[in-house]
DNA sequence: CGGGATTTTGCGAATAGTTCGCAAATGAGG
DNA sequence: CCTCATTTGCGAACTATTCGCAAAATCCCG
C-alpha cells in the first residue's frame, strides 16, 4: 500500500530513449515505428501505457496536434515555459516565460528561430464565474 | 462551373444558431445534443459536414481540446486574435493581439477575467531549417 | 407554381486513435 | 533461484470522425 512500484523494463528504456533523442512532439504511432526501426519489438498498447506512465511522473508533455492526434515530448511541464515549434521540421525549442514581449527578438537572437506566427491561450475565471 | 453552391438548409441554420448562442468551444457531439434538446433532428454526419463547411467559409474556429477531441466556435480566424478561456465554464472572450505584455492587466480590467495561466506556442523556422 | 440539375442529408459501414481485460512474461527483493 | 507485484502482448472494445450511396431538399429557370 503506499509506495507505487516503478519497474525498469526494456520497453520503457527503449521508449524513453526514442523520446530522448527527438526534440519534437511524436505521436504514439511514430514512437512505435521508431521502436520497430530500432529492432525493438514493443506493442502499441505498451507505448500508450508507458506514455501515460511518463506523463504521470511529470517527465513528458502531451499535446494534441492540429488534427487532434495526441503527441508527446520529453519536457518537464513543472518548469513553466513555452515552446517554439518549427513549421518545417517540428523541432521544439524551449522558451522561458519571463518577458513575453521580448520573445520574438530573443528567439531569433538566441536560437536563430524565425518567428512567423503564434498561438496563445489564456486561462482563468471569467467575470460571471467569480 | 466556378461558383460553389452554398445551400441554406434547416440543419445548417439550426447548427449555426446553436453556435451563435454559445460563446465557447463545442464538440460535434455537444452540438448534436443541443440540436436534440431543441427538437431538431439532424444526423451526426451532417453536424460534422456542416462544421467543415463553416470552417471552409472561415466562420468558425476549430481547436482540439486537451484530450484531442476537436471543438468548434463561431469566431473569425481571419481577424488575428487570441482567446481567454474560462477554466470553470469554458466561456471564451476574444483578446486582440496588440500588446501581449498588457494582456493580463487589460483582460482583468476589460472583462473581469481573472488570469491564472496561459499557453503559448510560437511557430516559424528553426535555425537548422533556414 | 412546377421540373430538373445540383447539393445536402441520413444511414450504416468503414477508419483511425486509444483503451481494456486477461493470461503470460518480466523485474524486484530476499 | 523463488515468490509476488508489476508490466507486457494480444485481441477485442470504444470513441471520434469519415465515407458511399440512395433519398430528400434546395435552387433556378421557365
Ligand atoms: Zn519544453
Ligand atoms: Zn526546423
Ligand atoms: Zn475568437
Ligand atoms: Zn466562466
Short mmCIF file of C-alpha atoms (C1' of nucleotides) and ligand atoms in Angstrom, two decimals:
data_model
loop_
_atom_site.label_atom_id
_atom_site.label_comp_id
_atom_site.label_asym_id
_atom_site.label_seq_id
_atom_site.Cartn_x
_atom_site.Cartn_y
_atom_site.Cartn_z
CA UNK A 1 0.00 0.00 0.00
CA UNK A 2 1.58 3.40 -0.29
CA UNK A 3 4.61 3.08 -2.49
CA UNK A 4 4.00 2.85 -6.16
CA UNK A 5 6.23 0.48 -7.99
CA UNK A 6 8.21 1.78 -10.92
CA UNK A 7 9.88 -1.11 -12.67
CA UNK A 8 12.70 -0.52 -15.09
CA UNK A 9 11.89 -2.55 -18.17
CA UNK A 10 13.27 -2.81 -21.68
CA UNK A 11 10.18 -1.31 -23.32
CA UNK A 12 10.32 1.68 -21.01
CA UNK A 13 14.00 2.22 -21.60
CA UNK A 14 13.57 1.96 -25.35
CA UNK A 15 10.68 4.35 -25.41
CA UNK A 16 12.45 6.85 -23.20
CA UNK A 17 15.49 6.65 -25.44
CA UNK A 18 13.42 7.43 -28.52
CA UNK A 19 11.93 10.45 -26.80
CA UNK A 20 15.32 11.49 -25.50
CA UNK A 21 16.80 11.86 -28.94
CA UNK A 22 13.87 13.60 -30.66
CA UNK A 23 13.38 17.25 -29.80
CA UNK A 24 9.87 17.25 -31.19
CA UNK A 25 6.39 16.07 -30.38
CA UNK A 26 5.81 12.47 -31.50
CA UNK A 27 2.59 10.52 -31.70
CA UNK A 28 2.27 7.10 -30.15
CA UNK A 29 2.30 5.63 -33.64
CA UNK A 30 5.52 7.47 -34.55
CA UNK A 31 7.21 6.23 -31.41
CA UNK A 32 6.03 2.74 -32.20
CA UNK A 33 7.51 3.00 -35.69
CA UNK A 34 10.76 4.30 -34.25
CA UNK A 35 10.93 1.26 -32.00
CA UNK A 36 10.45 -1.09 -34.92
CA UNK A 37 13.16 0.71 -36.87
CA UNK A 38 15.47 0.13 -33.91
CA UNK A 39 14.54 -3.52 -33.93
CA UNK A 40 12.75 -3.19 -30.60
CA UNK A 41 9.53 -5.16 -30.56
CA UNK A 42 7.04 -3.37 -28.32
CA UNK A 43 3.28 -3.42 -28.60
CA UNK A 44 1.39 -0.25 -29.30
CA UNK A 45 -0.56 -0.75 -26.08
CA UNK A 46 2.66 -0.63 -24.15
CA UNK A 47 3.67 2.53 -25.92
CA UNK A 48 0.45 4.18 -24.79
CA UNK A 49 0.78 2.85 -21.27
CA UNK A 50 4.36 3.95 -21.00
CA UNK A 51 3.46 7.40 -22.22
CA UNK A 52 0.77 7.62 -19.55
CA UNK A 53 3.30 6.45 -17.03
CA UNK A 54 5.87 9.04 -18.06
CA UNK A 55 3.24 11.71 -18.03
CA UNK A 56 2.24 10.67 -14.54
CA UNK A 57 5.84 11.09 -13.43
CA UNK A 58 5.91 14.55 -14.96
CA UNK A 59 8.64 13.62 -17.43
CA UNK A 60 6.81 14.33 -20.65
CA UNK A 61 4.36 16.85 -22.04
CA UNK A 62 1.42 15.83 -24.17
CA UNK A 63 -0.33 17.98 -26.68
CA UNK A 64 -2.91 17.25 -29.39
CA UNK A 65 -1.72 18.27 -32.81
CA UNK A 66 -3.93 20.25 -35.19
CA UNK A 67 -5.89 17.13 -36.16
CA UNK A 68 -6.44 16.06 -32.59
CA UNK A 69 -3.86 13.29 -32.52
CA UNK A 70 -2.06 13.40 -29.20
CA UNK A 71 1.70 13.86 -29.35
CA UNK A 72 4.35 13.62 -26.66
CA UNK A 73 7.74 15.11 -25.92
CA UNK A 74 10.32 14.77 -23.20
CA UNK A 75 9.92 18.06 -21.35
CA UNK A 76 9.21 18.90 -17.73
CA UNK A 77 5.89 20.64 -17.58
CA UNK A 78 6.55 21.59 -13.96
CA UNK A 79 9.09 24.17 -15.05
CA UNK A 80 6.69 26.66 -16.59
CA UNK A 81 7.78 27.57 -20.07
CA UNK A 82 6.61 27.61 -23.65
CA UNK A 83 7.59 26.13 -26.95
CA UNK A 84 8.81 27.40 -30.27
CA UNK A 85 7.85 24.83 -32.88
CA UNK A 86 9.43 24.75 -36.31
CA UNK A 87 6.80 24.70 -39.03
CA UNK A 88 9.14 22.76 -41.29
CA UNK A 89 10.75 20.07 -39.15
CA UNK A 90 8.78 20.23 -35.94
CA UNK A 91 11.85 20.86 -33.82
CA UNK A 92 10.86 22.31 -30.48
CA UNK A 93 12.89 24.84 -28.55
CA UNK A 94 12.01 25.77 -25.02
CA UNK A 95 11.27 29.40 -24.31
CA UNK A 96 11.07 30.74 -20.80
CA UNK A 97 8.14 32.77 -19.70
CA UNK A 98 9.74 35.93 -18.39
CA UNK A 99 9.24 38.72 -20.82
CA UNK A 100 6.64 37.81 -23.39
CA UNK A 101 7.19 40.97 -25.34
CA UNK A 102 10.81 40.18 -26.00
CA UNK A 103 10.13 36.72 -27.25
CA UNK A 104 10.18 37.41 -30.92
CA UNK A 105 13.53 39.19 -30.71
CA UNK A 106 15.20 36.90 -28.24
CA UNK A 107 14.03 33.82 -30.02
CA UNK A 108 15.77 34.88 -33.14
CA UNK A 109 18.87 36.03 -31.32
CA UNK A 110 19.22 33.01 -29.12
CA UNK A 111 18.12 30.17 -31.34
CA UNK A 112 18.10 31.51 -34.86
CA UNK A 113 14.39 30.85 -34.83
CA UNK A 114 12.49 32.86 -37.43
CA UNK A 115 9.12 33.60 -35.96
CA UNK A 116 6.15 33.77 -38.30
CA UNK A 117 3.17 33.06 -36.11
CA UNK A 118 1.98 32.20 -32.65
CA UNK A 119 -1.00 30.87 -30.76
CA UNK A 120 -1.85 31.92 -27.29
CA UNK A 121 -4.48 30.80 -24.88
CA UNK A 122 -5.23 32.38 -21.57
CA UNK A 123 -6.99 30.52 -18.80
CA UNK A 124 -8.69 31.69 -15.67
CA UNK A 125 -12.13 32.64 -14.46
CA UNK A 126 -14.46 34.89 -16.36
CA UNK A 127 -16.39 37.65 -14.64
CA UNK A 128 -19.53 35.54 -14.43
CA UNK A 129 -17.72 32.65 -12.75
CA UNK A 130 -16.11 34.67 -9.98
CA UNK B 1 -18.76 25.85 -63.12
CA UNK B 2 -16.73 28.05 -60.83
CA UNK B 3 -19.21 29.21 -58.27
CA UNK B 4 -19.53 26.96 -55.31
CA UNK B 5 -23.08 26.31 -54.23
CA UNK B 6 -24.00 27.19 -50.69
CA UNK B 7 -27.49 25.99 -49.94
CA UNK B 8 -29.40 27.36 -46.99
CA UNK B 9 -30.88 24.36 -45.22
CA UNK B 10 -32.60 23.76 -41.91
CA UNK B 11 -29.76 21.70 -40.47
CA UNK B 12 -27.28 24.43 -41.30
CA UNK B 13 -29.45 27.12 -39.79
CA UNK B 14 -30.02 25.10 -36.64
CA UNK B 15 -26.36 24.33 -36.21
CA UNK B 16 -25.35 27.92 -36.82
CA UNK B 17 -27.91 29.05 -34.27
CA UNK B 18 -26.52 26.72 -31.63
CA UNK B 19 -23.03 28.04 -32.25
CA UNK B 20 -24.32 31.62 -32.29
CA UNK B 21 -25.62 31.42 -28.77
CA UNK B 22 -22.72 29.59 -27.14
CA UNK B 23 -19.58 31.64 -26.54
CA UNK B 24 -17.50 28.52 -26.01
CA UNK B 25 -15.90 25.71 -27.93
CA UNK B 26 -18.31 22.83 -28.51
CA UNK B 27 -17.61 19.35 -29.79
CA UNK B 28 -19.62 17.86 -32.64
CA UNK B 29 -21.31 15.61 -30.10
CA UNK B 30 -22.27 18.54 -27.88
CA UNK B 31 -23.74 20.38 -30.83
CA UNK B 32 -25.64 17.27 -31.78
CA UNK B 33 -27.04 17.00 -28.25
CA UNK B 34 -28.02 20.65 -28.35
CA UNK B 35 -29.93 20.02 -31.55
CA UNK B 36 -31.82 17.14 -29.99
CA UNK B 37 -32.65 19.27 -26.98
CA UNK B 38 -34.11 21.84 -29.37
CA UNK B 39 -36.14 19.13 -31.02
CA UNK B 40 -34.11 19.41 -34.22
CA UNK B 41 -33.36 16.02 -35.71
CA UNK B 42 -30.03 16.19 -37.51
CA UNK B 43 -27.62 13.35 -38.07
CA UNK B 44 -24.19 13.48 -36.55
CA UNK B 45 -22.67 13.15 -40.02
CA UNK B 46 -24.41 16.34 -41.04
CA UNK B 47 -23.09 18.08 -37.96
CA UNK B 48 -19.57 17.17 -38.96
CA UNK B 49 -20.13 18.13 -42.57
CA UNK B 50 -21.68 21.42 -41.63
CA UNK B 51 -18.79 22.20 -39.33
CA UNK B 52 -16.37 21.51 -42.17
CA UNK B 53 -18.46 23.73 -44.37
CA UNK B 54 -18.50 26.59 -41.87
CA UNK B 55 -14.79 26.21 -41.35
CA UNK B 56 -14.27 26.38 -45.10
CA UNK B 57 -16.18 29.65 -45.16
CA UNK B 58 -13.99 30.98 -42.38
CA UNK B 59 -16.90 31.41 -40.00
CA UNK B 60 -15.74 29.13 -37.22
CA UNK B 61 -12.53 28.21 -35.47
CA UNK B 62 -11.68 24.62 -34.57
CA UNK B 63 -9.39 23.53 -31.83
CA UNK B 64 -8.67 20.13 -30.26
CA UNK B 65 -9.30 20.11 -26.53
CA UNK B 66 -6.83 18.62 -24.09
CA UNK B 67 -7.94 15.07 -24.91
CA UNK B 68 -7.73 15.61 -28.64
CA UNK B 69 -11.46 15.94 -29.27
CA UNK B 70 -11.98 18.69 -31.81
CA UNK B 71 -14.19 21.57 -30.70
CA UNK B 72 -15.66 24.46 -32.65
CA UNK B 73 -16.71 28.03 -32.00
CA UNK B 74 -18.21 30.84 -34.05
CA UNK B 75 -15.21 33.14 -34.47
CA UNK B 76 -13.49 34.59 -37.49
CA UNK B 77 -9.99 33.23 -37.59
CA UNK B 78 -9.08 35.73 -40.28
CA UNK B 79 -9.06 38.54 -37.78
CA UNK B 80 -5.94 37.56 -35.88
CA UNK B 81 -6.64 37.42 -32.19
CA UNK B 82 -6.46 35.13 -29.21
CA UNK B 83 -8.79 33.64 -26.67
CA UNK B 84 -9.26 33.86 -22.95
CA UNK B 85 -10.95 30.65 -21.85
CA UNK B 86 -12.66 30.32 -18.50
CA UNK B 87 -11.43 27.27 -16.61
CA UNK B 88 -14.80 26.95 -14.91
CA UNK B 89 -17.43 27.46 -17.58
CA UNK B 90 -15.42 27.46 -20.78
CA UNK B 91 -16.66 30.89 -21.81
CA UNK B 92 -14.36 32.39 -24.41
CA UNK B 93 -13.55 36.06 -24.70
CA UNK B 94 -11.64 37.43 -27.64
CA UNK B 95 -8.39 39.20 -26.98
CA UNK B 96 -6.65 41.23 -29.59
CA UNK B 97 -3.03 40.72 -30.35
CA UNK B 98 -1.56 44.17 -29.91
CA UNK B 99 0.36 44.37 -26.69
CA UNK B 100 0.96 40.92 -25.29
CA UNK B 101 2.52 42.26 -22.15
CA UNK B 102 -0.56 44.21 -21.19
CA UNK B 103 -2.88 41.29 -21.61
CA UNK B 104 -3.02 40.18 -18.06
CA UNK B 105 -3.92 43.65 -16.84
CA UNK B 106 -6.26 44.64 -19.60
CA UNK B 107 -8.02 41.32 -19.50
CA UNK B 108 -8.95 41.87 -15.93
CA UNK B 109 -9.86 45.49 -16.46
CA UNK B 110 -11.93 44.96 -19.56
CA UNK B 111 -13.65 41.69 -18.97
CA UNK B 112 -13.29 40.94 -15.29
CA UNK B 113 -11.28 37.93 -16.36
CA UNK B 114 -9.03 36.61 -13.62
CA UNK B 115 -5.99 35.20 -15.34
CA UNK B 116 -4.29 32.20 -13.76
CA UNK B 117 -2.44 30.59 -16.60
CA UNK B 118 -1.66 30.69 -20.28
CA UNK B 119 -0.31 28.55 -23.06
CA UNK B 120 1.65 29.96 -25.91
CA UNK B 121 3.05 28.41 -28.99
CA UNK B 122 5.34 30.07 -31.45
CA UNK B 123 5.73 28.86 -34.99
CA UNK B 124 8.32 29.53 -37.60
CA UNK B 125 11.54 28.06 -38.90
CA UNK B 126 14.33 26.86 -36.67
CA UNK B 127 17.95 27.69 -37.39
CA UNK B 128 18.58 24.33 -38.99
CA UNK B 129 15.65 24.66 -41.38
CA UNK B 130 16.60 28.05 -42.76
"C1'" DC C 1 -46.20 27.32 -59.36
"C1'" DG C 2 -43.61 23.08 -61.37
"C1'" DG C 3 -39.27 20.25 -63.41
"C1'" DG C 4 -34.90 19.06 -63.42
"C1'" DA C 5 -29.99 19.80 -62.24
"C1'" DT C 6 -27.33 20.11 -58.13
"C1'" DT C 7 -26.40 19.90 -53.36
"C1'" DT C 8 -27.28 18.11 -48.91
"C1'" DT C 9 -28.92 14.63 -45.72
"C1'" DG C 10 -29.38 10.18 -43.27
"C1'" DC C 11 -27.96 5.85 -42.58
"C1'" DG C 12 -24.96 2.31 -41.82
"C1'" DA C 13 -20.46 0.73 -42.66
"C1'" DA C 14 -15.54 1.81 -42.55
"C1'" DT C 15 -11.41 4.15 -40.37
"C1'" DA C 16 -8.21 5.67 -37.01
"C1'" DG C 17 -6.74 6.58 -32.44
"C1'" DT C 18 -6.95 4.94 -27.90
"C1'" DT C 19 -8.32 1.93 -24.06
"C1'" DC C 20 -9.22 -2.59 -21.72
"C1'" DG C 21 -9.25 -7.50 -19.89
"C1'" DC C 22 -6.70 -11.20 -19.01
"C1'" DA C 23 -3.15 -14.70 -19.24
"C1'" DA C 24 1.80 -14.99 -19.82
"C1'" DA C 25 6.35 -12.81 -19.13
"C1'" DT C 26 9.43 -9.91 -16.52
"C1'" DG C 27 11.63 -7.28 -12.70
"C1'" DA C 28 12.49 -6.51 -7.64
"C1'" DG C 29 13.87 -8.44 -3.37
"C1'" DG C 30 15.11 -11.80 -0.38
"C1'" DC D 1 16.64 -19.23 -7.61
"C1'" DC D 2 11.63 -18.31 -5.63
"C1'" DT D 3 7.86 -15.51 -4.97
"C1'" DC D 4 4.96 -11.76 -5.71
"C1'" DA D 5 3.74 -7.47 -7.75
"C1'" DT D 6 4.05 -5.13 -11.99
"C1'" DT D 7 4.23 -4.91 -16.84
"C1'" DT D 8 3.52 -6.76 -21.46
"C1'" DG D 9 1.17 -8.62 -25.60
"C1'" DC D 10 -2.82 -9.70 -27.84
"C1'" DG D 11 -7.16 -9.14 -29.43
"C1'" DA D 12 -11.48 -7.12 -28.56
"C1'" DA D 13 -13.95 -2.92 -27.35
"C1'" DC D 14 -14.61 2.00 -27.64
"C1'" DT D 15 -14.86 6.63 -29.46
"C1'" DA D 16 -14.32 10.16 -32.68
"C1'" DT D 17 -14.54 11.02 -37.43
"C1'" DT D 18 -15.17 9.89 -42.36
"C1'" DC D 19 -17.42 7.71 -46.44
"C1'" DG D 20 -20.59 5.69 -50.03
"C1'" DC D 21 -24.86 5.83 -51.73
"C1'" DA D 22 -29.76 6.40 -52.38
"C1'" DA D 23 -33.39 9.57 -50.91
"C1'" DA D 24 -34.78 14.31 -49.78
"C1'" DA D 25 -34.16 19.26 -50.03
"C1'" DT D 26 -32.87 23.48 -52.35
"C1'" DC D 27 -32.28 26.46 -56.13
"C1'" DC D 28 -33.03 28.17 -60.69
"C1'" DC D 29 -35.45 28.99 -64.61
"C1'" DG D 30 -39.17 28.94 -67.33
ZN1 LIG E 1 9.52 22.15 -23.03
ZN1 LIG E 2 13.20 23.14 -38.38
ZN1 LIG E 3 -12.33 34.41 -31.37
ZN1 LIG E 4 -16.71 31.26 -16.54
#
